[in-house]
Amino acid sequence: MSTVVLLLVTGLGLGALYFLVASGLSLIYGLMGVLNFAHGSFLTLGAFLGWEAARRLGADSWGTFAISLIVGALAGAGVATITELTLIRPLYLRHIEQVLVTVGLSLATVALFDGIWGTDPAYIAGPAWFKDTTDILGARIPNDRFVAIFCAVLVLAGLVLFLKRTRYGLIIRAGVENRAMVTALGIDVRRAFTLVFAIGGAAAGLGGVLASHYFGYVSPLLGGSLLIFAFIVTVIGGLGSLSGAAIASVGVAVLQQFANFYFGIGDFVVVLALAVVLLVRPRGLLGAAA
């Protein structure tokens, strides 16, 4: 029983990381029709700058951890905004060019991170509480998993409230439905779409800092490895569906944990699940019908 509980909770923690990356992918595609293959670079940059902030402050405290989260989120939002303004905006409705540019950016940034921070992993230490465990039904759960889950829930709630309760959220949803009409009303939809990219980048940067604590290190390849599973989650949940991404994140991560523990084939099982979903329900669990 304790093993099952351990795998479930650690799976939820991993699913939280997947969601923080997939939420930005799903939001950007659902509202803007952009497949951003450079999204993992936002995560890696957020992780490295969050690690740099914690290292320079020199104290493994909750205050330092909070600052690293803020730095990571701001870094992700900043680079995402610059990417949208300089590379994506001129290429709206040109999907092949978008893919080529973002794939090229992701490869270039890995080389850039290698040059700045080196190819070896940089190990990270958080608050002392992270090193402890909490007993749940006999299972000793690493405490940092709970922080990742808590942050993912906050991000999900914040995104839903932003889209449904704020003026900019209304503009974004209206712009997706009929961009020409919203523009005719004198509203600059491009500014709202830039904000969407920034929010997605902030979620990725936040996820990068949390991922560095989950895995215990930062490396130039961290974002790329998580991005693969985030894309799988986004497709399974339904492209553009935030709630679908949340459900798929949990399902994929828990399935992966159990398959890895009992059979050692977690990644294969996840890819198999993707294939089944594409064959049975191509639009994903909660994706809109074509």
Coordinates of N, CA and C in Angstrom, one line a residue, residues 132-266:
D132 N 13.3 16.9 3.9 CA 12.6 16.0 4.7 C 11.5 15.3 3.9
T133 N 10.8 14.3 4.6 CA 9.7 13.6 4.0 C 8.5 13.7 4.9
T134 N 7.3 13.5 4.3 CA 6.1 13.4 5.1 C 5.4 12.0 5.0
D135 N 5.0 11.5 6.1 CA 4.5 10.1 6.1 C 3.0 10.2 5.7
I136 N 2.6 9.5 4.6 CA 1.2 9.3 4.2 C 0.9 7.9 4.0
L137 N 0.2 7.3 4.9 CA -0.2 5.9 4.9 C 1.0 5.0 4.8
G138 N 2.0 5.3 5.5 CA 3.3 4.5 5.5 C 4.3 4.9 4.4
A139 N 3.9 5.7 3.5 CA 4.8 6.2 2.4 C 5.5 7.4 2.8
R140 N 6.8 7.5 2.6 CA 7.6 8.7 2.9 C 7.7 9.5 1.6
I141 N 7.0 10.6 1.6 CA 6.9 11.5 0.4 C 7.8 12.6 0.5
P142 N 8.7 12.8 -0.4 CA 9.6 14.0 -0.4 C 8.8 15.3 -0.4
N143 N 9.1 16.2 0.4 CA 8.2 17.4 0.6 C 8.2 18.3 -0.6
D144 N 9.2 18.3 -1.4 CA 9.2 19.2 -2.6 C 8.1 18.9 -3.6
R145 N 7.6 17.6 -3.5 CA 6.5 17.2 -4.4 C 5.3 18.0 -4.1
F146 N 5.0 18.3 -2.8 CA 3.8 19.0 -2.4 C 3.9 20.5 -2.9
V147 N 5.1 21.0 -2.9 CA 5.2 22.4 -3.3 C 4.9 22.5 -4.8
A148 N 5.4 21.5 -5.6 CA 5.1 21.5 -7.0 C 3.6 21.4 -7.3
I149 N 3.0 20.5 -6.5 CA 1.5 20.3 -6.7 C 0.8 21.6 -6.4
F150 N 1.1 22.2 -5.3 CA 0.5 23.5 -4.8 C 0.6 24.6 -5.8
C151 N 1.8 24.7 -6.4 CA 2.1 25.8 -7.4 C 1.3 25.5 -8.6
A152 N 1.2 24.3 -9.1 CA 0.4 24.0 -10.3 C -1.0 24.2 -10.1
V153 N -1.6 23.9 -8.9 CA -3.0 24.2 -8.7 C -3.2 25.7 -8.7
L154 N -2.3 26.5 -8.1 CA -2.5 28.0 -8.1 C -2.4 28.5 -9.6
V155 N -1.5 28.0 -10.4 CA -1.4 28.5 -11.8 C -2.6 28.1 -12.5
L156 N -3.2 26.9 -12.4 CA -4.4 26.5 -13.1 C -5.6 27.5 -12.7
A157 N -5.7 27.7 -11.4 CA -6.8 28.6 -10.9 C -6.6 30.0 -11.4
G158 N -5.4 30.5 -11.4 CA -5.1 31.8 -11.9 C -5.4 32.0 -13.4
L159 N -5.0 31.0 -14.2 CA -5.3 31.1 -15.6 C -6.8 31.1 -15.9
V160 N -7.5 30.2 -15.2 CA -8.9 30.1 -15.4 C -9.6 31.5 -15.1
L161 N -9.2 32.0 -13.9 CA -9.8 33.3 -13.5 C -9.4 34.4 -14.4
F162 N -8.2 34.4 -14.9 CA -7.7 35.4 -15.8 C -8.5 35.4 -17.1
L163 N -8.8 34.2 -17.7 CA -9.5 34.1 -19.0 C -10.9 34.4 -18.8
K164 N -11.5 34.1 -17.7 CA -13.0 34.2 -17.6 C -13.4 35.5 -16.8
R165 N -12.5 36.1 -16.0 CA -13.0 37.2 -15.2 C -12.3 38.5 -15.4
T166 N -11.4 38.6 -16.3 CA -10.7 39.9 -16.6 C -11.0 40.4 -18.0
R167 N -10.8 41.7 -18.1 CA -11.0 42.4 -19.4 C -10.1 41.8 -20.5
Y168 N -8.8 41.6 -20.1 CA -7.9 41.1 -21.1 C -8.2 39.6 -21.5
G169 N -8.7 38.9 -20.5 CA -9.1 37.5 -20.8 C -10.3 37.5 -21.8
L170 N -11.2 38.4 -21.6 CA -12.4 38.5 -22.5 C -11.9 38.9 -23.9
I171 N -10.9 39.9 -24.0 CA -10.4 40.3 -25.3 C -9.7 39.2 -26.0
I172 N -8.9 38.4 -25.2 CA -8.2 37.3 -25.8 C -9.2 36.2 -26.4
R173 N -10.2 35.9 -25.6 CA -11.2 34.9 -26.1 C -12.0 35.4 -27.3
A174 N -12.3 36.7 -27.3 CA -13.0 37.3 -28.4 C -12.1 37.3 -29.6
G175 N -10.8 37.7 -29.4 CA -9.9 37.7 -30.5 C -9.7 36.4 -31.2
V176 N -9.8 35.3 -30.4 CA -9.6 34.0 -31.0 C -10.9 33.7 -31.9
E177 N -12.0 34.1 -31.4 CA -13.3 33.8 -32.2 C -13.4 34.6 -33.5
N178 N -13.1 35.9 -33.3 CA -13.2 36.8 -34.5 C -12.2 38.0 -34.3
R179 N -11.0 37.8 -34.8 CA -10.0 38.8 -34.6 C -10.3 40.1 -35.4
A180 N -10.9 40.0 -36.6 CA -11.2 41.2 -37.4 C -12.2 42.0 -36.7
M181 N -13.2 41.4 -36.1 CA -14.3 42.2 -35.4 C -13.7 42.9 -34.2
V182 N -12.9 42.3 -33.4 CA -12.3 42.9 -32.2 C -11.4 44.1 -32.6
T183 N -10.7 43.9 -33.7 CA -9.8 44.9 -34.2 C -10.6 46.1 -34.7
A184 N -11.8 45.8 -35.3 CA -12.6 46.9 -35.8 C -13.2 47.7 -34.7
L185 N -13.3 47.2 -33.5 CA -13.8 47.9 -32.3 C -12.7 48.8 -31.7
G186 N -11.5 48.8 -32.3 CA -10.5 49.6 -31.8 C -9.6 49.0 -30.7
I187 N -9.7 47.7 -30.6 CA -8.9 47.0 -29.6 C -7.7 46.3 -30.2
D188 N -6.5 46.5 -29.7 CA -5.3 46.0 -30.2 C -5.1 44.5 -29.7
V189 N -5.5 43.6 -30.6 CA -5.5 42.2 -30.2 C -4.0 41.7 -30.1
R190 N -3.1 42.3 -30.9 CA -1.8 41.9 -30.8 C -1.2 42.0 -29.4
R191 N -1.5 43.1 -28.8 CA -1.0 43.3 -27.4 C -1.5 42.2 -26.5
A192 N -2.8 41.8 -26.6 CA -3.3 40.7 -25.8 C -2.6 39.4 -26.1
F193 N -2.3 39.1 -27.4 CA -1.7 37.9 -27.7 C -0.2 37.9 -27.2
T194 N 0.4 39.0 -27.1 CA 1.8 39.1 -26.5 C 1.7 38.7 -25.1
L195 N 0.6 39.2 -24.4 CA 0.4 38.9 -23.0 C 0.2 37.4 -22.8
V196 N -0.5 36.8 -23.7 CA -0.7 35.3 -23.6 C 0.7 34.6 -23.7
F197 N 1.6 35.0 -24.6 CA 2.9 34.4 -24.7 C 3.7 34.6 -23.4
A198 N 3.6 35.8 -22.8 CA 4.3 36.1 -21.6 C 3.8 35.3 -20.5
I199 N 2.5 35.1 -20.4 CA 1.9 34.2 -19.3 C 2.4 32.8 -19.5
G200 N 2.4 32.3 -20.7 CA 2.9 30.9 -20.9 C 4.4 30.8 -20.6
G201 N 5.2 31.8 -20.9 CA 6.6 31.8 -20.6 C 6.8 31.9 -19.1
A202 N 6.0 32.6 -18.4 CA 6.1 32.7 -16.9 C 5.8 31.4 -16.3
A203 N 4.8 30.7 -16.7 CA 4.5 29.4 -16.2 C 5.6 28.4 -16.5
A204 N 6.2 28.5 -17.6 CA 7.4 27.6 -17.9 C 8.5 27.9 -17.1
G205 N 8.8 29.2 -16.9 CA 10.0 29.6 -16.0 C 9.8 29.2 -14.6
L206 N 8.5 29.3 -14.1 CA 8.2 28.8 -12.8 C 8.4 27.3 -12.7
G207 N 7.9 26.6 -13.7 CA 8.1 25.1 -13.8 C 9.5 24.8 -13.8
G208 N 10.4 25.6 -14.4 CA 11.8 25.3 -14.5 C 12.4 25.3 -13.1
V209 N 12.1 26.3 -12.3 CA 12.7 26.3 -10.9 C 12.2 25.1 -10.1
L210 N 10.9 24.8 -10.2 CA 10.3 23.7 -9.5 C 10.9 22.4 -10.0
A211 N 11.2 22.3 -11.3 CA 11.8 21.0 -11.8 C 13.2 20.9 -11.3
S212 N 13.9 22.0 -11.2 CA 15.3 21.8 -10.7 C 15.3 21.3 -9.3
H213 N 14.3 21.6 -8.5 CA 14.2 21.1 -7.1 C 13.7 19.6 -7.1
Y214 N 12.8 19.3 -8.1 CA 12.3 18.0 -8.2 C 13.4 17.0 -8.5
F215 N 14.2 17.4 -9.5 CA 15.2 16.5 -10.0 C 16.6 16.7 -9.2
G216 N 16.7 17.8 -8.6 CA 17.9 18.1 -7.8 C 19.0 18.7 -8.6
Y217 N 18.8 19.1 -9.8 CA 19.8 19.7 -10.6 C 19.2 20.6 -11.7
V218 N 20.1 21.4 -12.3 CA 19.8 22.2 -13.5 C 20.8 21.8 -14.6
S219 N 20.3 21.6 -15.8 CA 21.2 21.4 -17.0 C 20.6 22.0 -18.2
P220 N 21.4 22.2 -19.3 CA 20.9 22.8 -20.5 C 19.8 22.0 -21.2
L221 N 19.8 20.7 -20.9 CA 18.8 19.8 -21.5 C 17.5 19.6 -20.7
L222 N 17.4 20.3 -19.6 CA 16.3 20.1 -18.7 C 14.9 20.4 -19.4
G223 N 14.9 21.5 -20.0 CA 13.7 22.0 -20.7 C 13.3 21.1 -21.9
G224 N 14.3 20.6 -22.6 CA 14.0 19.8 -23.8 C 13.3 18.4 -23.4
S225 N 13.8 17.9 -22.3 CA 13.3 16.6 -21.8 C 11.9 16.7 -21.3
L226 N 11.6 17.8 -20.6 CA 10.2 18.0 -20.1 C 9.3 18.4 -21.2
L227 N 9.8 19.1 -22.2 CA 9.0 19.6 -23.3 C 8.4 18.4 -24.1
I228 N 9.1 17.3 -24.3 CA 8.6 16.2 -25.0 C 7.3 15.7 -24.3
F229 N 7.4 15.5 -23.0 CA 6.2 15.0 -22.3 C 5.1 16.0 -22.2
A230 N 5.5 17.3 -22.2 CA 4.5 18.3 -22.2 C 3.7 18.4 -23.5
F231 N 4.4 18.1 -24.6 CA 3.7 18.0 -25.9 C 2.7 16.8 -25.9
I232 N 3.2 15.7 -25.4 CA 2.4 14.5 -25.3 C 1.1 14.8 -24.5
V233 N 1.3 15.5 -23.4 CA 0.2 15.8 -22.5 C -0.8 16.7 -23.2
T234 N -0.2 17.7 -24.0 CA -1.1 18.7 -24.7 C -1.9 18.0 -25.7
V235 N -1.3 17.1 -26.5 CA -2.1 16.4 -27.5 C -3.1 15.4 -26.9
I236 N -2.8 14.7 -25.8 CA -3.7 13.8 -25.2 C -4.9 14.6 -24.6
G237 N -4.6 15.7 -23.9 CA -5.6 16.5 -23.3 C -6.5 17.2 -24.3
G238 N -6.0 17.5 -25.5 CA -6.7 18.2 -26.5 C -6.0 19.6 -26.7
L239 N -5.5 19.8 -27.9 CA -4.8 21.0 -28.2 C -5.7 22.2 -27.9
G240 N -5.2 23.1 -27.1 CA -6.0 24.3 -26.7 C -6.8 24.2 -25.5
S241 N -6.9 23.0 -24.9 CA -7.8 22.8 -23.7 C -6.9 22.8 -22.5
L242 N -7.1 23.8 -21.6 CA -6.4 24.0 -20.4 C -6.8 22.9 -19.4
S243 N -8.1 22.6 -19.3 CA -8.5 21.6 -18.4 C -8.1 20.2 -18.9
G244 N -8.1 20.0 -20.2 CA -7.6 18.8 -20.7 C -6.1 18.5 -20.4
A245 N -5.3 19.6 -20.5 CA -3.9 19.5 -20.2 C -3.7 19.1 -18.7
A246 N -4.5 19.7 -17.8 CA -4.4 19.4 -16.4 C -4.7 17.9 -16.2
I247 N -5.8 17.4 -16.7 CA -6.2 16.0 -16.6 C -5.1 15.1 -17.2
A248 N -4.7 15.4 -18.4 CA -3.7 14.5 -19.0 C -2.4 14.6 -18.3
S249 N -2.0 15.7 -17.7 CA -0.7 15.8 -17.0 C -0.7 14.8 -15.9
V250 N -1.8 14.7 -15.1 CA -1.8 13.8 -14.0 C -1.9 12.4 -14.5
G251 N -2.7 12.1 -15.5 CA -2.8 10.7 -16.0 C -1.5 10.2 -16.5
V252 N -0.8 11.0 -17.3 CA 0.4 10.6 -18.0 C 1.5 10.4 -16.9
A253 N 1.7 11.3 -16.0 CA 2.7 11.2 -15.0 C 2.5 10.0 -14.1
V254 N 1.3 9.8 -13.6 CA 1.0 8.7 -12.7 C 1.3 7.3 -13.5
L255 N 0.8 7.3 -14.7 CA 1.0 6.1 -15.5 C 2.5 5.8 -15.7
Q256 N 3.2 6.9 -16.0 CA 4.7 6.8 -16.2 C 5.4 6.3 -15.0
Q257 N 5.0 6.8 -13.8 CA 5.6 6.4 -12.5 C 5.4 4.9 -12.3
F258 N 4.1 4.4 -12.4 CA 3.8 3.0 -12.2 C 4.5 2.1 -13.2
A259 N 4.5 2.5 -14.4 CA 5.1 1.6 -15.5 C 6.6 1.6 -15.3
N260 N 7.2 2.7 -14.9 CA 8.7 2.7 -14.6 C 9.0 1.8 -13.4
F261 N 8.2 1.9 -12.4 CA 8.5 1.1 -11.1 C 8.4 -0.4 -11.3
Y262 N 7.3 -0.8 -12.0 CA 7.0 -2.2 -12.1 C 7.6 -2.9 -13.3
F263 N 7.7 -2.1 -14.4 CA 8.2 -2.8 -15.6 C 9.4 -2.1 -16.2
G264 N 9.7 -0.9 -15.8 CA 10.9 -0.1 -16.4 C 10.7 0.4 -17.8
I265 N 9.4 0.6 -18.2 CA 9.1 1.0 -19.5 C 8.1 2.2 -19.5
G266 N 8.3 3.1 -18.6 CA 7.4 4.2 -18.4 C 7.3 5.1 -19.7

